[in-house]
């Protein structure tokens, strides 16, 4: 039996991923180990071939089974198209969908016509399903439903036309997590997209150790040391319950392998939740320090760090720590169920700077209950965390609009409000609407607040203006006269971005900065200062233009009018909503209960409309 596992294209017009398809690789490795040797990877998201080449590849290879990995629900549109294509050109090929997108199981099965969905950790499920399919034969043959019900981690449409959920597989042992074969990437993908220059992450460019002579030519690789998270944020979908840690000795062994095989000297630990075990941290810092590797970490909870730990991390080679701060309002943090205080966020930000580590601040705006008061709290919070920085904070902050993803309490709340329909066909309309978008794409997200959408969009711009104005007020020596800034901006438009970056980080020897990225941006957190070109930032946020904060709403109206991905009917609806607001004021306290969205949904959860919906309740609120 020939099996092909493929990634799905995410944000086709956006930044290309450098995160290896670890989920797909783990599935392939499980299948090969179980004896399914004719299993391969088609890395669509990494290779980005034109769609006609995708079709040609499947026609040429003619797999018996195709597994589609969808790491996020914004890939739904592409996945639906691919399923339809596969059924047309390879009618006997079985199509399986896994990854976070499988939280939409009923839509994928009924509307997109996938044959099966894998939920949760798929290594065991895919092997059992492959064994079943190998016996069954082509997809035109009938299913053995009792046999399918015996496979944990599966959803399918049963003999009664009801979507069945078979429960979750037991967790894999910690020493089997992410034990991956890089031969898969070398054979079936372009490994140079994943073993890259360290300057992709700007934190390395801020640390003088990155430019030490013995690191010249060293590459960066991505590793994961944990699976799961200790928190349950209400906007975040996850399959894993609790958290598991890869044994430190295995992590060190994998680093040494990458160092030897690919000349890696920089590591990005892209965990969902790094560093929540002090015991693990202490052992890790002790054992990574002798390797002389420079590294960064993501997904750190602010309540798990202190100044001593951060200093020890830097001494062991860390250059950059990224936190999940999300908001400067305690009310919003409670709604998100972050299980931390604003003071935790403030302490972590200041301690990180004091320890000599780079960080940036990613905010999530527009949770239920967000209002001008909570935005002012976030502004005050960001002012406090950025005013001591040596450079303007536009490269260290990002504003992301809340996106309601299936399998989260926020998504279920949207259905209660009527923002998303409850039938598979109605839910699909929403998934198609948000496909190929990101949190920074503020024109298409749902509005959970009591305020018109154009006002919600303006909060993003107002935060930028207020935080930048505060920094320049505290550092007047860094602000040039207005006409000088205008002249330099015009001249700077013609200066290569790479040269601007080198100047900004103080690299005077061009040989040291030859491989720096073309845009000064930490791509993990969308810190592109809201699509403002670097040469325009000093002018745009000049204190002389502080009055422009009063026109932030108008700016959003004009911007959305000319955005190609915003339907004009959607734009007109938002304009009418804004005019109605000016006549009658905001809706009154639609969400006045500042507690966890999960607790709110336990009280509001409506009765299931169908037996299928009842069966899928475990998928609705995540784990």
CSV table of N, CA and C in Angstrom, one decimal, residues 461 464-466 468-469 482 485-486 488-490 532-549:
chain,number,residue,atom,x,y,z
A,461,UNK,N,-4.2,50.6,15.9
A,461,UNK,CA,-3.4,51.8,15.5
A,461,UNK,C,-3.2,52.7,16.7
A,464,UNK,N,-0.4,51.5,18.9
A,464,UNK,CA,0.9,51.9,18.3
A,464,UNK,C,1.3,53.3,18.5
A,465,UNK,N,0.4,54.2,18.2
A,465,UNK,CA,0.6,55.6,18.3
A,465,UNK,C,1.0,56.0,19.7
A,466,UNK,N,0.2,55.6,20.7
A,466,UNK,CA,0.4,55.9,22.1
A,466,UNK,C,1.7,55.4,22.6
A,468,UNK,N,4.5,54.5,20.8
A,468,UNK,CA,5.6,55.1,20.2
A,468,UNK,C,5.7,56.6,20.7
A,469,UNK,N,4.6,57.3,20.8
A,469,UNK,CA,4.7,58.7,21.3
A,469,UNK,C,5.3,58.7,22.7
A,482,UNK,N,11.1,67.5,12.3
A,482,UNK,CA,10.1,66.9,11.3
A,482,UNK,C,10.6,66.9,9.9
A,485,UNK,N,13.3,64.4,9.3
A,485,UNK,CA,12.8,63.1,9.3
A,485,UNK,C,12.1,62.8,7.9
A,486,UNK,N,11.5,63.8,7.4
A,486,UNK,CA,10.8,63.7,6.0
A,486,UNK,C,11.9,63.5,5.0
A,488,UNK,N,15.0,62.4,5.3
A,488,UNK,CA,15.7,61.1,5.4
A,488,UNK,C,14.7,59.9,5.0
A,489,UNK,N,13.5,60.1,5.3
A,489,UNK,CA,12.5,59.0,4.9
A,489,UNK,C,12.5,58.9,3.4
A,490,UNK,N,12.4,60.0,2.7
A,490,UNK,CA,12.5,59.9,1.2
A,490,UNK,C,13.7,59.3,0.7
A,532,UNK,N,4.1,48.8,8.3
A,532,UNK,CA,4.7,50.0,8.0
A,532,UNK,C,6.1,49.8,7.6
A,533,UNK,N,6.5,50.3,6.4
A,533,UNK,CA,7.9,50.2,6.0
A,533,UNK,C,8.8,50.9,7.0
A,534,UNK,N,10.0,50.2,7.2
A,534,UNK,CA,10.9,50.8,8.3
A,534,UNK,C,11.3,52.2,8.0
A,535,UNK,N,11.5,52.6,6.7
A,535,UNK,CA,11.9,53.9,6.4
A,535,UNK,C,10.8,55.0,6.7
A,536,UNK,N,9.5,54.5,6.9
A,536,UNK,CA,8.5,55.5,7.2
A,536,UNK,C,8.1,55.6,8.7
A,537,UNK,N,8.7,54.7,9.5
A,537,UNK,CA,8.2,54.6,10.9
A,537,UNK,C,8.5,55.8,11.7
A,538,UNK,N,9.8,56.3,11.6
A,538,UNK,CA,10.1,57.5,12.3
A,538,UNK,C,9.2,58.7,11.9
A,539,UNK,N,8.9,58.8,10.7
A,539,UNK,CA,8.0,59.9,10.3
A,539,UNK,C,6.6,59.6,10.7
A,540,UNK,N,6.1,58.5,10.5
A,540,UNK,CA,4.7,58.2,10.9
A,540,UNK,C,4.4,58.4,12.3
A,541,UNK,N,5.4,58.0,13.2
A,541,UNK,CA,5.1,58.1,14.6
A,541,UNK,C,5.8,59.3,15.2
A,542,UNK,N,6.2,60.3,14.4
A,542,UNK,CA,6.8,61.5,14.9
A,542,UNK,C,5.8,62.2,15.8
A,543,UNK,N,6.3,62.8,16.9
A,543,UNK,CA,5.3,63.4,17.9
A,543,UNK,C,4.5,64.6,17.2
A,544,UNK,N,5.0,65.1,16.1
A,544,UNK,CA,4.2,66.1,15.4
A,544,UNK,C,2.9,65.6,14.9
A,545,UNK,N,2.9,64.3,14.7
A,545,UNK,CA,1.7,63.6,14.1
A,545,UNK,C,0.9,62.9,15.1
A,546,UNK,N,1.1,63.2,16.4
A,546,UNK,CA,0.4,62.5,17.5
A,546,UNK,C,-1.1,62.7,17.3
A,547,UNK,N,-1.5,63.8,16.7
A,547,UNK,CA,-3.0,64.1,16.6
A,547,UNK,C,-3.6,63.1,15.7
A,548,UNK,N,-2.9,62.3,14.9
A,548,UNK,CA,-3.5,61.4,14.0
A,548,UNK,C,-4.2,60.3,14.7
A,549,UNK,N,-4.0,60.1,16.0
A,549,UNK,CA,-4.7,59.1,16.7
A,549,UNK,C,-6.2,59.3,16.6
